[in-house]
Tab-separated table of C-alpha atoms in Angstrom:
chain	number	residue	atom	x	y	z
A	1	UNK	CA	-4.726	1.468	34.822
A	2	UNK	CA	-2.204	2.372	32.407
A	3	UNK	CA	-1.346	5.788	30.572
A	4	UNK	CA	-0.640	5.972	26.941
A	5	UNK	CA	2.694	8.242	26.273
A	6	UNK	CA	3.204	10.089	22.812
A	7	UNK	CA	6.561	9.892	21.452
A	8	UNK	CA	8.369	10.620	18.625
A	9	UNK	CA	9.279	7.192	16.206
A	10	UNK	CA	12.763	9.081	15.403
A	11	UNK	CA	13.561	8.563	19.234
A	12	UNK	CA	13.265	4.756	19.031
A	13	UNK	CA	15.573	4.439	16.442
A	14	UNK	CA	19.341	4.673	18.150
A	15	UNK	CA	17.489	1.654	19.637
A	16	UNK	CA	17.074	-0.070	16.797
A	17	UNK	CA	20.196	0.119	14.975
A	18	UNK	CA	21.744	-1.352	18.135
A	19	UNK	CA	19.687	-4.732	16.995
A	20	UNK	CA	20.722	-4.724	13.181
A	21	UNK	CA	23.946	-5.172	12.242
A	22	UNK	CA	24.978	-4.253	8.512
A	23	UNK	CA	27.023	-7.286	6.693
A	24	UNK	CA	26.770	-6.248	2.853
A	25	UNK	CA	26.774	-3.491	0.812
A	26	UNK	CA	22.922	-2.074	0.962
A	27	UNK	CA	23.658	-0.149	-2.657
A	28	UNK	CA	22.917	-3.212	-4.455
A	29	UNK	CA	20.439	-4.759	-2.031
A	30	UNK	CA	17.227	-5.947	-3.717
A	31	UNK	CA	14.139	-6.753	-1.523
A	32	UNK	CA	10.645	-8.366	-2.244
A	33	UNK	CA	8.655	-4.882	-0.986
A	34	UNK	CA	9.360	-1.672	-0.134
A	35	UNK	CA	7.076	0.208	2.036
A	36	UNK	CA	7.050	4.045	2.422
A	37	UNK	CA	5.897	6.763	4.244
A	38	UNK	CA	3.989	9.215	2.069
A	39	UNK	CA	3.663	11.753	4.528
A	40	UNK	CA	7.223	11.227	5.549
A	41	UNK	CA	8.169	11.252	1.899
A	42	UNK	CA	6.430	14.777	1.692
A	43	UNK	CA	7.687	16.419	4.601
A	44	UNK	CA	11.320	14.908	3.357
A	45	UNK	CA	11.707	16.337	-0.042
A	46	UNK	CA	11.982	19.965	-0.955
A	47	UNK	CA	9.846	21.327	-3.459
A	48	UNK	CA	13.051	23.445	-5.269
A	49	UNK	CA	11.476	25.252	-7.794
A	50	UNK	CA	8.512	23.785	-8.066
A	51	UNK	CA	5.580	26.194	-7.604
A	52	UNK	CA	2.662	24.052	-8.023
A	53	UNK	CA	1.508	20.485	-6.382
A	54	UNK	CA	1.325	18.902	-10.128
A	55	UNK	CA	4.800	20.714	-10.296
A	56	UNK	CA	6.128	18.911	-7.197
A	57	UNK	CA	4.357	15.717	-7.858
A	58	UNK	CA	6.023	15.178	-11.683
A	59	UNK	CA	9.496	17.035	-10.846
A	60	UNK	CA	10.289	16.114	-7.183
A	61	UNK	CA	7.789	13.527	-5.564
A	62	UNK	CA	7.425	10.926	-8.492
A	63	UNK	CA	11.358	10.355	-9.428
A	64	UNK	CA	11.807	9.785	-5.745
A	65	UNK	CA	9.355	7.244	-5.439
A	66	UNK	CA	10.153	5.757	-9.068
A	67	UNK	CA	14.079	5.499	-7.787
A	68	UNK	CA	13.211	3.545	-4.371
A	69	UNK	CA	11.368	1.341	-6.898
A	70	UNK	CA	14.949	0.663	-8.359
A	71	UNK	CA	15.449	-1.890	-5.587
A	72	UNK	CA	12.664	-3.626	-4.939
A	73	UNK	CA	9.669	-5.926	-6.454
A	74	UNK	CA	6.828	-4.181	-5.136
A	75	UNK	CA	6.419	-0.955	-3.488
A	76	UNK	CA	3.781	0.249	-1.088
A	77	UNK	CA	2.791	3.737	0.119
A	78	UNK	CA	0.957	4.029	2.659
A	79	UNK	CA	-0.203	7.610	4.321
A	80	UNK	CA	-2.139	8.526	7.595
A	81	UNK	CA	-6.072	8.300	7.945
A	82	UNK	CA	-8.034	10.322	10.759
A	83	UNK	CA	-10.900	8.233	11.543
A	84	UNK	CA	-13.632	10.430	13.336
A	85	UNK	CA	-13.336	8.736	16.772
A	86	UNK	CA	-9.316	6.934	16.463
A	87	UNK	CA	-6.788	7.872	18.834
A	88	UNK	CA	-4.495	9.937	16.116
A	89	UNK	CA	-7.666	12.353	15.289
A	90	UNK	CA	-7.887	12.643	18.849
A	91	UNK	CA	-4.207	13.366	19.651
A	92	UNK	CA	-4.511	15.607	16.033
A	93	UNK	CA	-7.306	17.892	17.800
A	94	UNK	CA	-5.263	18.765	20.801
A	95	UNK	CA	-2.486	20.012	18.621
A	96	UNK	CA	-2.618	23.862	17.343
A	97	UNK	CA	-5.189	24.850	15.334
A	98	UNK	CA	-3.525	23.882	11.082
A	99	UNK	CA	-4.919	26.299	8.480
A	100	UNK	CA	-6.344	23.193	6.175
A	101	UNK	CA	-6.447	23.781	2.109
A	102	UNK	CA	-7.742	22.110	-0.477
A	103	UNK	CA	-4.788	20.586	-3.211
A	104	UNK	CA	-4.966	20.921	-6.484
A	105	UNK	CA	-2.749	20.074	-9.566
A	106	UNK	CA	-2.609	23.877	-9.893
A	107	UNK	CA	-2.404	25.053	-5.979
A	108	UNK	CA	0.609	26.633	-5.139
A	109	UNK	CA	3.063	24.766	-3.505
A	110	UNK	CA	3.532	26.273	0.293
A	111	UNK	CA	7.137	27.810	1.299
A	112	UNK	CA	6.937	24.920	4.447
């Protein structure tokens, strides 16, 4: 039987680029759909001076996703669901204890 093996998704991707190979100028690329990574997106950006989540949404997290939108016909966003008994809420409960918080337009934005 096998094992599963966690691993980080940066790691596979020196083996990736060896596959593509880059022929045109991606500045002016246009594509049918863009998908993103909310969570990625979030941990990505900085919240500068923003001190609240409807501060970070409008001023940081919005014009980021409104510029990727620049490029292509549709977007997408997707972001990560724990399902009670799925393999990520499973691998998420044998990680450290996370102090969890409710977010509000008005919450404060955390310093991490």
């Amino acid at each position: 039987m096998g094992c599963l093996r966690t691993v980080t998704k940066s790691d596979l991707m020196p083996c990736l680029e060896n596959l593509a190979s880059v022929k045109e100028d991606l500045s002016t690329l246009r594509v049918q759909v863009n998908i993103l990574d909310g969570a990625g997106i979030i941990n990505m950006l900085q919240p500068g001076t923003a001190k609240t989540f409807q501060g970070y949404a409008t001023g940081v997290f919005v014009p980021y996703v409104k510029s990727q939108l620049q490029h292509a016909d549709r977007q997408d966003i997707f972001w990560d669901l724990y399902m009670a008994d799925s393999l990520k809420a499973d691998t998420r409960s044998k990680r450290k204890k996370e102090v969890r918080r409710r977010v509000e337009p008005s919450s404060a934005v955390s310093g991490n």
